[in-house]
Each structure stands twice: as C-alpha cells, then as structure tokens.
Coordinates of N, CA and C in Angstrom, one line a residue:
X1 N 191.2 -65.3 -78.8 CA 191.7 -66.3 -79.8 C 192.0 -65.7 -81.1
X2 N 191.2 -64.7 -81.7 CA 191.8 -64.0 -83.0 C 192.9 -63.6 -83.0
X3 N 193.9 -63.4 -81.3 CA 194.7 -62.1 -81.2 C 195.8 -63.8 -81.5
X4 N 195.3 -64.7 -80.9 CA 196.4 -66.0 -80.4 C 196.9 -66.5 -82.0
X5 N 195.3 -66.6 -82.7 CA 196.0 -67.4 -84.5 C 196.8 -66.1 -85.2
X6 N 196.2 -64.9 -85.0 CA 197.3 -63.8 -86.0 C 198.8 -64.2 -85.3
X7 N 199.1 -64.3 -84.5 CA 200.6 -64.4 -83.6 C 201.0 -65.4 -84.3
X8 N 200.5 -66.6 -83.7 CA 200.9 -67.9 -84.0 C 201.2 -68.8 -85.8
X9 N 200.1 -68.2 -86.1 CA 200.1 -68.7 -87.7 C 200.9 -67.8 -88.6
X10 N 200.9 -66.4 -87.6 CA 202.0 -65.8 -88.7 C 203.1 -65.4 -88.2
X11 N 203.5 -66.2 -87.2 CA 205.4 -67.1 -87.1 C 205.5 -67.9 -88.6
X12 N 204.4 -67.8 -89.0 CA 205.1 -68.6 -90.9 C 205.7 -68.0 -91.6
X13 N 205.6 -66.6 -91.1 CA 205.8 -65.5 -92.0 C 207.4 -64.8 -91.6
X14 N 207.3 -65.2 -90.5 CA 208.7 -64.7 -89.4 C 209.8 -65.7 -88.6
X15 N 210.6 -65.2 -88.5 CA 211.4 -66.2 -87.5 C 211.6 -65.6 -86.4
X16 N 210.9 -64.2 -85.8 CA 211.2 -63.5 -84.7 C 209.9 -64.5 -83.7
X17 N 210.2 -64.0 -82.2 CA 209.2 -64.5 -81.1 C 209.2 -63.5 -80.1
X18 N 208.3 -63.9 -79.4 CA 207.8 -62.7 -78.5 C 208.4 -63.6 -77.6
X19 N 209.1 -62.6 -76.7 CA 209.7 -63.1 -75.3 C 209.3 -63.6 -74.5
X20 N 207.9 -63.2 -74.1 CA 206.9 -64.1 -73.2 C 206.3 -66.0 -73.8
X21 N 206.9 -66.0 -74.5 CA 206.2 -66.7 -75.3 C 206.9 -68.0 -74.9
X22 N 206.3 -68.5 -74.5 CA 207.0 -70.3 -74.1 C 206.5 -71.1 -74.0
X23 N 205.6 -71.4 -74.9 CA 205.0 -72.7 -75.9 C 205.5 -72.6 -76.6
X24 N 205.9 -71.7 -77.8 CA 206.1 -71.4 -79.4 C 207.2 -72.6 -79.9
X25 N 208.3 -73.2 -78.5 CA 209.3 -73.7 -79.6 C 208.9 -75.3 -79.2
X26 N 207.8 -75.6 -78.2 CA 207.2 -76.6 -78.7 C 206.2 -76.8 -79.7
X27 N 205.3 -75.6 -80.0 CA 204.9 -76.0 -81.5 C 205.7 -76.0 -82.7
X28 N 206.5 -75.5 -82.4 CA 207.6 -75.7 -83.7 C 208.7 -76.5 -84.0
X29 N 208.4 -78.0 -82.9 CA 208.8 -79.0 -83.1 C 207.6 -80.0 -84.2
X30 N 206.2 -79.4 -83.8 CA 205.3 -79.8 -85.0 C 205.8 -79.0 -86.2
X31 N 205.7 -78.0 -86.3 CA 206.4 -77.4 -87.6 C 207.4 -78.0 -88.6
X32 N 208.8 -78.2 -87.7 CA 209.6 -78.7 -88.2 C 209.3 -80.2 -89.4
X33 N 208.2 -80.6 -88.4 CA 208.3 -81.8 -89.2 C 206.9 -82.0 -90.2
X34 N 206.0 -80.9 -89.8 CA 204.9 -80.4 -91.3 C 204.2 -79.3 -90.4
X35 N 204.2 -78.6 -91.8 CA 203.5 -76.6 -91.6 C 202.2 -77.3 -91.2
X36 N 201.7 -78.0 -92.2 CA 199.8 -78.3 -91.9 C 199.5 -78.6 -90.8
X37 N 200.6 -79.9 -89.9 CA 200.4 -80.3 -89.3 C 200.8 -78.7 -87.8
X38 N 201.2 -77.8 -88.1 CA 201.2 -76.9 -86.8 C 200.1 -75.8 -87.1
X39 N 199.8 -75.6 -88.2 CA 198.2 -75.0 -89.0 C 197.2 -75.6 -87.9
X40 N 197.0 -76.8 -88.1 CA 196.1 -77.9 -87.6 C 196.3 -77.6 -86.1
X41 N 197.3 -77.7 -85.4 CA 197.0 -78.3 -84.1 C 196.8 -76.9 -83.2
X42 N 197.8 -75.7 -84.2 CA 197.4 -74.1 -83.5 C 195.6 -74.3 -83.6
X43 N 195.0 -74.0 -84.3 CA 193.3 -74.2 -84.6 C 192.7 -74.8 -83.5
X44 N 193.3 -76.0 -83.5 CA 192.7 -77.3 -82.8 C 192.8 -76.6 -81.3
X45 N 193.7 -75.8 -80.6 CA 194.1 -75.6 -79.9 C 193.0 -74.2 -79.2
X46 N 192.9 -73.6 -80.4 CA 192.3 -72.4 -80.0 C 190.6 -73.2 -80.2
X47 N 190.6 -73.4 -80.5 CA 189.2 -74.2 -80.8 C 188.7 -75.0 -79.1
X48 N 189.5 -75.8 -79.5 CA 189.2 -76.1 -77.6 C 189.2 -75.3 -76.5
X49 N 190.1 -74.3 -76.6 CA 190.0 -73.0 -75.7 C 188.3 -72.5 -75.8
X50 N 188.0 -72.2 -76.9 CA 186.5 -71.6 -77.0 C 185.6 -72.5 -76.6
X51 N 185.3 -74.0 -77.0 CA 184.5 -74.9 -76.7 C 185.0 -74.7 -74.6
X52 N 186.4 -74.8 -74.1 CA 186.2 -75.3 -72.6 C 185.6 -73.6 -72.5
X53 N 185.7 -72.6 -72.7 CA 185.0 -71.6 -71.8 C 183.8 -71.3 -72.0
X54 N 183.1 -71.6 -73.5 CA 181.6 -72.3 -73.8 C 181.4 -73.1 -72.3
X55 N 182.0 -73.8 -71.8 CA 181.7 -75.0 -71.2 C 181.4 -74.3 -69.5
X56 N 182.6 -74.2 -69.5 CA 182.6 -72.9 -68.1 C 181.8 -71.9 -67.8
X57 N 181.5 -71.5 -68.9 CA 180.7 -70.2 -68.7 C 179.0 -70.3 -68.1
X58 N 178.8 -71.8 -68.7 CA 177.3 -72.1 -68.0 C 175.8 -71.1 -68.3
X59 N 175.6 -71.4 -69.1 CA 174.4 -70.1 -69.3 C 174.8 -69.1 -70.2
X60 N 176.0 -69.1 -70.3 CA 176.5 -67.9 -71.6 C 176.6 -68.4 -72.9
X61 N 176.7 -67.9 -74.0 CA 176.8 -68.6 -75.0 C 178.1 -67.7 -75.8
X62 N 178.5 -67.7 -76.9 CA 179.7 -67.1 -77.8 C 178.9 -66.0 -78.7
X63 N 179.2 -65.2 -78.4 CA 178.9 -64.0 -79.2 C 179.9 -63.7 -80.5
X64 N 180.0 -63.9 -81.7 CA 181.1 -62.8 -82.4 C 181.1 -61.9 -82.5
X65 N 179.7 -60.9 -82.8 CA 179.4 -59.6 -82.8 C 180.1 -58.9 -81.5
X66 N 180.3 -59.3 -80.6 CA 181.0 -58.8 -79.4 C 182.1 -58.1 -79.3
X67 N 182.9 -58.5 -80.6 CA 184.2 -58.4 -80.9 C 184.0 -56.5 -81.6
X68 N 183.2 -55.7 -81.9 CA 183.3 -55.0 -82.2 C 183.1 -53.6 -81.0
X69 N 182.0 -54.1 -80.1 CA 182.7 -53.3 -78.6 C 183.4 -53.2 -77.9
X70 N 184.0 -54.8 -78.0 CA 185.1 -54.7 -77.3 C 186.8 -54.0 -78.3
X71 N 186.8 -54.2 -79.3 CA 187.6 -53.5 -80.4 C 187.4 -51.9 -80.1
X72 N 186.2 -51.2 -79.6 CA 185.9 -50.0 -79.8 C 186.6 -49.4 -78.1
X73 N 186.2 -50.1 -76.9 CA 186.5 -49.8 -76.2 C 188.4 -50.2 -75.7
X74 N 189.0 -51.0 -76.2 CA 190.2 -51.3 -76.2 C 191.0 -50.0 -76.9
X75 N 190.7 -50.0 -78.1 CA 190.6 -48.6 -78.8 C 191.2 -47.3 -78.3
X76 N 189.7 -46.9 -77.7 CA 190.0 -45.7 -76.6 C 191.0 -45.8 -75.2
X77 N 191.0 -47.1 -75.0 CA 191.7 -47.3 -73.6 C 193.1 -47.1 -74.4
X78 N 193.5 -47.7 -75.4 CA 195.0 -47.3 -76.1 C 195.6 -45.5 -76.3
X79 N 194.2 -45.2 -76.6 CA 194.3 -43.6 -76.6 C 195.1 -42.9 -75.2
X80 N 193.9 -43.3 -74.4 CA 193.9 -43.0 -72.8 C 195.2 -43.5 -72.5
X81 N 195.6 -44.8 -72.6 CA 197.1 -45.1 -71.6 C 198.7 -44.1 -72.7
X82 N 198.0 -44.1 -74.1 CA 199.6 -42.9 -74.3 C 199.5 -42.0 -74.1
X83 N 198.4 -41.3 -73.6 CA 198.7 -39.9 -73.0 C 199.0 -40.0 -71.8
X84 N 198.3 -41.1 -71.0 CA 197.9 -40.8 -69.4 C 199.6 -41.3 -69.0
X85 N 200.2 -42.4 -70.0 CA 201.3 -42.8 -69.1 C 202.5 -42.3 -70.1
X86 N 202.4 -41.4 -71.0 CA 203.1 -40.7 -71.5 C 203.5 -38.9 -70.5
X87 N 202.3 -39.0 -70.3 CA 202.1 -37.5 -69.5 C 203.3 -38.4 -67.8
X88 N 202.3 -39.3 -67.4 CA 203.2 -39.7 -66.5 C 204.1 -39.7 -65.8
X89 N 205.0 -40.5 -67.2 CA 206.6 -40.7 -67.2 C 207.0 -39.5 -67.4
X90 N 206.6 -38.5 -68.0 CA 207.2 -36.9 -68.4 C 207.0 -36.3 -67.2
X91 N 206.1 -36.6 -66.2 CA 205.9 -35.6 -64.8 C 207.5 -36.0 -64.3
X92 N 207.6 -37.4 -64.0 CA 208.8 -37.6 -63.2 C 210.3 -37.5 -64.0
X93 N 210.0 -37.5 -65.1 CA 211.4 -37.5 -66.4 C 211.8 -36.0 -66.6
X94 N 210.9 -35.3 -66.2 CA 210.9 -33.5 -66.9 C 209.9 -32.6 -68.2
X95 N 209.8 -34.3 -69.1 CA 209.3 -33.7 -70.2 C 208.6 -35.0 -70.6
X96 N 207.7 -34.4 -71.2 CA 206.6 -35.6 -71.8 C 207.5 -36.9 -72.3
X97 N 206.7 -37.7 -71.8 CA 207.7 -39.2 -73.0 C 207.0 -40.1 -73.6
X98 N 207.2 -40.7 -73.8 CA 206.6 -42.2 -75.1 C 207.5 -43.0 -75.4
X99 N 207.7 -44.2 -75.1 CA 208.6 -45.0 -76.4 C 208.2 -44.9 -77.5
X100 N 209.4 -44.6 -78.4 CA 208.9 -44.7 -79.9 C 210.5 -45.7 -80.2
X101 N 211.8 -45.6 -80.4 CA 212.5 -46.2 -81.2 C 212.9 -47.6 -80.9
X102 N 212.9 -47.8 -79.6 CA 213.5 -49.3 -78.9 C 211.7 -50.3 -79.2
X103 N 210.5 -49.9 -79.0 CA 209.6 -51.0 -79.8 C 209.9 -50.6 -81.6
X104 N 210.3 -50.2 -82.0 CA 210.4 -50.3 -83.4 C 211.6 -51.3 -84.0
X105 N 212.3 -51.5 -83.0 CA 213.8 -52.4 -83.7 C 213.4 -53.1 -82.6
X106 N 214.1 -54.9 -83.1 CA 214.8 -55.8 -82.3 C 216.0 -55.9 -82.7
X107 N 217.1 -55.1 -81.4 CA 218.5 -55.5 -81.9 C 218.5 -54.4 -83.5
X108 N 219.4 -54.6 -84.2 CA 219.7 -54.0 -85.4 C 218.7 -54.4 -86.5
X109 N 217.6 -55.0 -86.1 CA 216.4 -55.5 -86.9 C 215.4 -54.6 -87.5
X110 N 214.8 -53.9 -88.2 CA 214.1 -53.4 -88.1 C 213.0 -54.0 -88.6
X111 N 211.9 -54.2 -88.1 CA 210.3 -55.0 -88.6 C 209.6 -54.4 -89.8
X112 N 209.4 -55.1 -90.3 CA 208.5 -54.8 -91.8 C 206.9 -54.9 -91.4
X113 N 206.1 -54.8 -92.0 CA 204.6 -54.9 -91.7 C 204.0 -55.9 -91.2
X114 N 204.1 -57.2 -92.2 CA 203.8 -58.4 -91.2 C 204.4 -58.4 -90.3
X115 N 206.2 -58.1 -90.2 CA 206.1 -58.5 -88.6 C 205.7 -57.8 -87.6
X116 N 205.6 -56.6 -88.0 CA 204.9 -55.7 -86.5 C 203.5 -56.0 -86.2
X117 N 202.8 -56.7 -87.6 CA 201.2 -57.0 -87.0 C 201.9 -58.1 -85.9
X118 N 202.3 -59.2 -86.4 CA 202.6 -60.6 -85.7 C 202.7 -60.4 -84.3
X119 N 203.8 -59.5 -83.9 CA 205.1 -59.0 -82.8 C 203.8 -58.5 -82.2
X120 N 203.0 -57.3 -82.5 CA 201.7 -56.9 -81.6 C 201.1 -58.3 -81.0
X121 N 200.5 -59.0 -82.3 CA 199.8 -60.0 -81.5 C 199.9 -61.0 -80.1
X122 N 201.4 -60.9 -80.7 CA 202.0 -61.7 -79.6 C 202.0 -61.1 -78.4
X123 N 202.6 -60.1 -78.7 CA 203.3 -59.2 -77.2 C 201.3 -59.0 -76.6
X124 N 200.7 -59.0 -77.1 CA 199.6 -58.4 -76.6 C 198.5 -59.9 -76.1
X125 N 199.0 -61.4 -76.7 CA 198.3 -62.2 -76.3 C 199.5 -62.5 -74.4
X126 N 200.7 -63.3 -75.2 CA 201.6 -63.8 -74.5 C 202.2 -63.1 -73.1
X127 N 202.5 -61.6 -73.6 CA 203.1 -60.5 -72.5 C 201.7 -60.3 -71.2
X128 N 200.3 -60.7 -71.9 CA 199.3 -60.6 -70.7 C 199.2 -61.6 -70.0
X129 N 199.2 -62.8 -70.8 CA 199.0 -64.1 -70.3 C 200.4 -64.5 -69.3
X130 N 201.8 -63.7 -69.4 CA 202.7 -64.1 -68.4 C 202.2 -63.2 -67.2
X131 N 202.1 -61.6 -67.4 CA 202.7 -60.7 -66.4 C 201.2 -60.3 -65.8
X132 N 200.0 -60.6 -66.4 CA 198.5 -59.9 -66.0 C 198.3 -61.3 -65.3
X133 N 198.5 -62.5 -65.8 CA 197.6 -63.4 -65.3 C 197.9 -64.6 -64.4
X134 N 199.6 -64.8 -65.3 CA 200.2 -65.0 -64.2 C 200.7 -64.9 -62.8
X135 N 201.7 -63.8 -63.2 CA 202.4 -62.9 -62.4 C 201.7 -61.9 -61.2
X136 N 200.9 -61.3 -62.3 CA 199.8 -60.7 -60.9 C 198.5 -61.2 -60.5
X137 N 198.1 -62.0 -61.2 CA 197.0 -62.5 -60.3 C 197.6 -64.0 -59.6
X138 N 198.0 -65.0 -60.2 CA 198.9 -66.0 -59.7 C 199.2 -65.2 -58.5
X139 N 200.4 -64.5 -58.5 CA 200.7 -63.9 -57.6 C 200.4 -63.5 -56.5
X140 N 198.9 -62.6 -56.6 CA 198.2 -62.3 -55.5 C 197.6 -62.9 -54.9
X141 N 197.0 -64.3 -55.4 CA 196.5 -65.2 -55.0 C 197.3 -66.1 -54.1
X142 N 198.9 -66.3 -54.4 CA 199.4 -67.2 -53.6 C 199.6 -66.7 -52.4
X143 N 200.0 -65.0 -52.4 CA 200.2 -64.2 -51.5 C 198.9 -64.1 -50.5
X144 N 197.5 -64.1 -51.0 CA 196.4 -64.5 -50.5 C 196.5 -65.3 -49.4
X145 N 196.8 -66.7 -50.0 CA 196.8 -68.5 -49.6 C 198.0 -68.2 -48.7
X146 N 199.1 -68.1 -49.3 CA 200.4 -68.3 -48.7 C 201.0 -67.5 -47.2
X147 N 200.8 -66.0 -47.7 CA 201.1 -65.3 -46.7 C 200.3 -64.8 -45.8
X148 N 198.7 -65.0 -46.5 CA 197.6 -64.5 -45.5 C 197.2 -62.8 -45.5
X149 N 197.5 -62.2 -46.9 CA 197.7 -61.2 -46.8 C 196.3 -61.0 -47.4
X150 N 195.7 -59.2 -46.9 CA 194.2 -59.4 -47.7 C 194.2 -59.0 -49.2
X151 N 192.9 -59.5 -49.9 CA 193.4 -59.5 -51.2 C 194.2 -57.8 -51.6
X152 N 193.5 -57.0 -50.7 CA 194.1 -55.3 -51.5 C 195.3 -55.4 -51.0
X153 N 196.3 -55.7 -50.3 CA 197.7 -56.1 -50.3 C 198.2 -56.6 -51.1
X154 N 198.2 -58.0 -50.7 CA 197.9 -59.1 -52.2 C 198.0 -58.4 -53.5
X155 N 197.2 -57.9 -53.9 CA 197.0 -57.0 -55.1 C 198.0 -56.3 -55.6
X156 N 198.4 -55.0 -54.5 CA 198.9 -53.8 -55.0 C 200.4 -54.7 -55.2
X157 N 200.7 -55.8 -53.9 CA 202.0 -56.5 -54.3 C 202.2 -56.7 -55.5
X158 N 201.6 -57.8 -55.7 CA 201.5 -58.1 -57.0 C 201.7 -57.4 -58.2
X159 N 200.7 -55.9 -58.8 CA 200.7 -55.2 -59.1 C 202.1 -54.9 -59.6
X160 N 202.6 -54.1 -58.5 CA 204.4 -53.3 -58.4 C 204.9 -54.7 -59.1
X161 N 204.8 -56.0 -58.5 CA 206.2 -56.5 -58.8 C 206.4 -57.3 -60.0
X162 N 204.8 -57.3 -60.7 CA 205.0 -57.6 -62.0 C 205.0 -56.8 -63.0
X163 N 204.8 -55.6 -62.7 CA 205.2 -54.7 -63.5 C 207.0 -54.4 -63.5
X164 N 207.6 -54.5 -62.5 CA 208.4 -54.1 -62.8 C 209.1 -55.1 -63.3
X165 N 208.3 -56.8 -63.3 CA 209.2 -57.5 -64.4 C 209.5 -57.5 -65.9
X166 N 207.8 -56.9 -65.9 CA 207.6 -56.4 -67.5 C 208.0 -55.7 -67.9
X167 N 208.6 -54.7 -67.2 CA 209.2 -53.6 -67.5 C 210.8 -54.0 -67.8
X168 N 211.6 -54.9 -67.1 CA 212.5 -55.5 -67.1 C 213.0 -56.5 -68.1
X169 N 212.3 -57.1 -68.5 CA 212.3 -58.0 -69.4 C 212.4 -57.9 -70.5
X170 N 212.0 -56.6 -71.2 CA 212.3 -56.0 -72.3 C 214.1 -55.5 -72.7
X171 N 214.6 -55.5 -71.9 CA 216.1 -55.2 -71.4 C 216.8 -56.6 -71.6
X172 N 216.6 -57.9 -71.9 CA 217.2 -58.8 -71.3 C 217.6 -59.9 -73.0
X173 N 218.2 -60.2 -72.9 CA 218.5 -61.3 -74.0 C 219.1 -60.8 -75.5
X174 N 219.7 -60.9 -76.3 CA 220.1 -60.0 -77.4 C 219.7 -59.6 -78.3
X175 N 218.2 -59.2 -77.9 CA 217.2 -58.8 -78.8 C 216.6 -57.6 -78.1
X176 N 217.3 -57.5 -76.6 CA 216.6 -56.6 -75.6 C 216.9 -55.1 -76.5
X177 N 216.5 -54.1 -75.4 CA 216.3 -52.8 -75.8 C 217.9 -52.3 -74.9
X178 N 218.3 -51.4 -75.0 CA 219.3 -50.5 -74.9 C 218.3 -49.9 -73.4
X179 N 219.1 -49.9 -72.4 CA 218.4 -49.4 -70.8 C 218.6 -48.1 -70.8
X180 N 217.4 -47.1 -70.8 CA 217.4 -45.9 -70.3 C 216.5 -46.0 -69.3
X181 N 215.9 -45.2 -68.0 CA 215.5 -45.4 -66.4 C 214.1 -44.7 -67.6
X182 N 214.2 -43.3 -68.6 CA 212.9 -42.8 -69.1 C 212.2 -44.2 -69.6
X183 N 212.7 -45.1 -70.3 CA 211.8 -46.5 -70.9 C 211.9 -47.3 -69.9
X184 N 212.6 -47.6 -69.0 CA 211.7 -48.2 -68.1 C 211.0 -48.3 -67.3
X185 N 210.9 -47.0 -67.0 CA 209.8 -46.1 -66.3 C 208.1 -46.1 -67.3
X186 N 208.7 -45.7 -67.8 CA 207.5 -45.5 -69.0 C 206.7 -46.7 -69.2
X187 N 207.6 -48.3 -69.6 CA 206.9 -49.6 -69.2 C 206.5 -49.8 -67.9
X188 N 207.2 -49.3 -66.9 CA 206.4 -49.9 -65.5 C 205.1 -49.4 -65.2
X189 N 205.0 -47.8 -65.7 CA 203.8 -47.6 -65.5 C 203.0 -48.1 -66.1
X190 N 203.1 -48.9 -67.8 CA 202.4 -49.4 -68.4 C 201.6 -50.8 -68.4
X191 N 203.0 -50.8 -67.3 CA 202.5 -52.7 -67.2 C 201.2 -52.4 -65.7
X192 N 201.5 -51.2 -64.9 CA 200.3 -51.2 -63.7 C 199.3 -50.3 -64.6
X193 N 199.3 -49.8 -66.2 CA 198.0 -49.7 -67.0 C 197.1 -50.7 -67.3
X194 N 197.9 -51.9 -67.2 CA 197.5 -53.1 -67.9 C 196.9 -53.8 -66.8
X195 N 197.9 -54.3 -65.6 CA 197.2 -54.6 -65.1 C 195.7 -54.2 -64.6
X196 N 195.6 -52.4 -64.2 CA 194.4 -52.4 -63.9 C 193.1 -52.7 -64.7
X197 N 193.9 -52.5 -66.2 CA 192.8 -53.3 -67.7 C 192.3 -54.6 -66.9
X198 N 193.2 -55.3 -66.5 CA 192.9 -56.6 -66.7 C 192.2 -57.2 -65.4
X199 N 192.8 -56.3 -64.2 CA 191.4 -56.5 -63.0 C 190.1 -56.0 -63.1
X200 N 190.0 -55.2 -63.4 CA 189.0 -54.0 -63.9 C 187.7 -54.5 -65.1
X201 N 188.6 -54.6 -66.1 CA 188.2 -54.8 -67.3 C 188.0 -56.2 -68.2
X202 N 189.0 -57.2 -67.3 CA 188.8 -58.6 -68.0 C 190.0 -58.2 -69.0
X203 N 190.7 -59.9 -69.0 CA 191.9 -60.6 -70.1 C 191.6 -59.9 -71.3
X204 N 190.4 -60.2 -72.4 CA 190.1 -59.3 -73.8 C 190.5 -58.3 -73.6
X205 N 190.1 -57.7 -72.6 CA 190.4 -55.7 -72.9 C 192.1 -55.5 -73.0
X206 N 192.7 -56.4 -72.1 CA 194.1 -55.8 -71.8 C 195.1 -56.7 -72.9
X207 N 194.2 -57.9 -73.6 CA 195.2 -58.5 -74.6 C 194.8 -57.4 -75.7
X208 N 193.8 -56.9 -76.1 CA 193.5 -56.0 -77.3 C 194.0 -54.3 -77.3
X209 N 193.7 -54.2 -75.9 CA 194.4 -53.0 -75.6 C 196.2 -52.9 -76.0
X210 N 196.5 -53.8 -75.5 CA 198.2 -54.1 -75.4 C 198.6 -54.1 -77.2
X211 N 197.4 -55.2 -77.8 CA 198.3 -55.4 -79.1 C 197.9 -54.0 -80.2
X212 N 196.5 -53.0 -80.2 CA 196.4 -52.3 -80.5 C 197.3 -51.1 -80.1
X213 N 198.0 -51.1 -79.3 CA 198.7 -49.9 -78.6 C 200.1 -50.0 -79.6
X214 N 201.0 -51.7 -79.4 CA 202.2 -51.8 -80.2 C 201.5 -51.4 -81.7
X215 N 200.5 -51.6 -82.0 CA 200.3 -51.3 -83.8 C 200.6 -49.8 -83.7
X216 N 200.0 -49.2 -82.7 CA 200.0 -47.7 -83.0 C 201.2 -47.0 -83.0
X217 N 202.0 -47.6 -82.0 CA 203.1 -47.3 -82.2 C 204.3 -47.9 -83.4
X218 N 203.9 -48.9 -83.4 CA 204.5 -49.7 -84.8 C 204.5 -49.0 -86.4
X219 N 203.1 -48.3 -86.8 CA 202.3 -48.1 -87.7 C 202.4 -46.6 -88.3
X220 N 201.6 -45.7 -86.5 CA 201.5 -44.8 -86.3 C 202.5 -43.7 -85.7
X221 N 203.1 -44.2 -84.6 CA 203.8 -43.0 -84.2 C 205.5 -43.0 -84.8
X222 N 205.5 -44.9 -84.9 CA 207.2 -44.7 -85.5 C 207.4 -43.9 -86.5
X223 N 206.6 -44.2 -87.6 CA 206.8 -43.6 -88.8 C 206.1 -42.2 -89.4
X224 N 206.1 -41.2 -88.3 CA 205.4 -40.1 -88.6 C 206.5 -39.4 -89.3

C-alpha cells in the first residue's frame, strides 16, 4: 500500500501513467470533478485493502516495523537481479547488458525526479499486479482448472508467457520504447526474475523489488 499511495497521489504531480495501470482513468473521473475528493477515495481504498487482509489473514495482525526487512531484503534482491540478468542477457547478446536509456525517456520525454519516483511506484505496484498476479498465477491456475495440467507445467507456462508479455508491452503505444531483441531480452528475463520473486517470495518482495530497481536505474545508473 505505501508503494500504491506514492503512485497514485502523485499523478498530482504528473500527467504520465504507467501502462499497466487500468483503474487510473477511472479515478480520475473523481479527480476531474475534486482533487480531495480522489485524495479521499485513493486512502479510502487502500485502507480497506489493509482492513480486508487484516481480515483474511486470521490470527495475523499488521506489523509496520516489517517494512524495514522487507525494504532490506527487496534491496539486495535488486542488487542480485542487475547483475544476475544483466550478466544474463550479455551471455546470449555477447557482452554484458543493462537497460539504461529506453527506462529513462518516455517518447522524447525525459522524467524529472518526482516523476521517476511516481513512474517506479507504479511500474513496481501495477506492472506486478497485471503480469505476476494476474498473468502468471491467473494463468496457471486456469491452466491448472482448465487444461488439467500439473501445477509445475502450469507454472513454467505461465512463467514464459507472461513474461514475454512484459517484456512486450514496453514496445507498444507512443510512449513505447524503440525495439532492440538486447532490451527485450533483457526484460524477458526480468519479468521470469520477478516472477520467481513473487512465487518464492510473496507480492511485497516483487512490488518493492520492481520499484526499487526502476529508482536505481532512474537515479543511479542513468545519470552516472
């Protein structure tokens, strides 16, 4: 939820959106017609999120202090996926790689500070919540139900084919990125980084992981 209100409350600050993102322009039919009133209902929203899995959870209670192991271990997992899927993409490319200039621009845009925190939060709440939770677990699940397949089939399906949407999708609309096979490569393996964050590890690790990674490269590596 901290990653959902930095995103969401600071589209006040921006008019860009994160691609995954398909609530945003129904909240911003509340916008249009009062800021307080999309202040209000973003909160209200995340608020009830925490109260229903308070509720779910049964025996658990809300920790805040929690936020600082899981910060520390997301952290290092960001470390771990730019080398591991930097080295990666460089085994099959020839030479080490990384995105660095296509997340730094949208289109001829270039991001200022607030928006690259914003753009992280997003990409790192929204981009999980389509391609980790949707896409691949949705996915494996129906493939489960549907096709009868066992869940480690199921899975690795899944796996491959949402990554390569994630990977894809960054390519698409007039805000996409300019296609080279080294950055799409480079995302595919990133998005089967994430997923395994997110079977492995739990939704937190791979939304924190994801948005701490864009900062580093936002922050850190663009502008060395």
């Amino acid at each position: 939820m901290p990653v959902f209100l930095v995103y969401h409350l600071g589209l006040l600050l921006t008019d860009l959106r994160n691609g995954a993102d398909f609530v945003t322009a129904i909240a911003l039919s509340v916008l249009d017609r009062s800021v307080i009133g999309y202040v209000v209902a973003t909160v209200a929203f995340a608020a009830v999120v925490v109260f229903w899995g308070m509720r779910l959870s049964r025996g658990y209670h809300l920790e805040p202090k929690s936020i600082v192991p899981l910060l520390v271990e997301s952290a290092a997992w960001t470390l771990v996926l730019l080398v591991v899927v930097g080295s990666l993409t460089g085994f099959f490319m020839g030479s080490w790689a990384m995105i660095e200039g296509p997340l730094l621009q949208l289109g001829p845009r270039t991001l200022g500070p607030i928006e690259r925190v914003v753009m992280a939060a997003g990409a790192g709440f929204h981009e999980e919540l389509a391609f980790r939770v949707v896409l691949f677990g949705g996915g494996a699940l129906a493939l489960e139900r549907w096709r009868k397949l066992s869940p480690l089939h199921a899975g690795l399906i899944a796996a491959v084919a949402s990554s390569l949407v994630f990977s894809a999708v960054h390519y698409v609309g007039s805000l996409g990125d300019a296609f080279t096979f080294g950055s799409f490569l480079f995302r595919y393996f990133m998005g089967l980084a994430f997923v395994a964050l997110y079977r492995f590890r739990g939704f937190a690790v791979a939304v924190y992981t994801h948005a701490l990674y864009d900062l580093l490269v936002f922050f850190v590596i663009g502008d060395r």
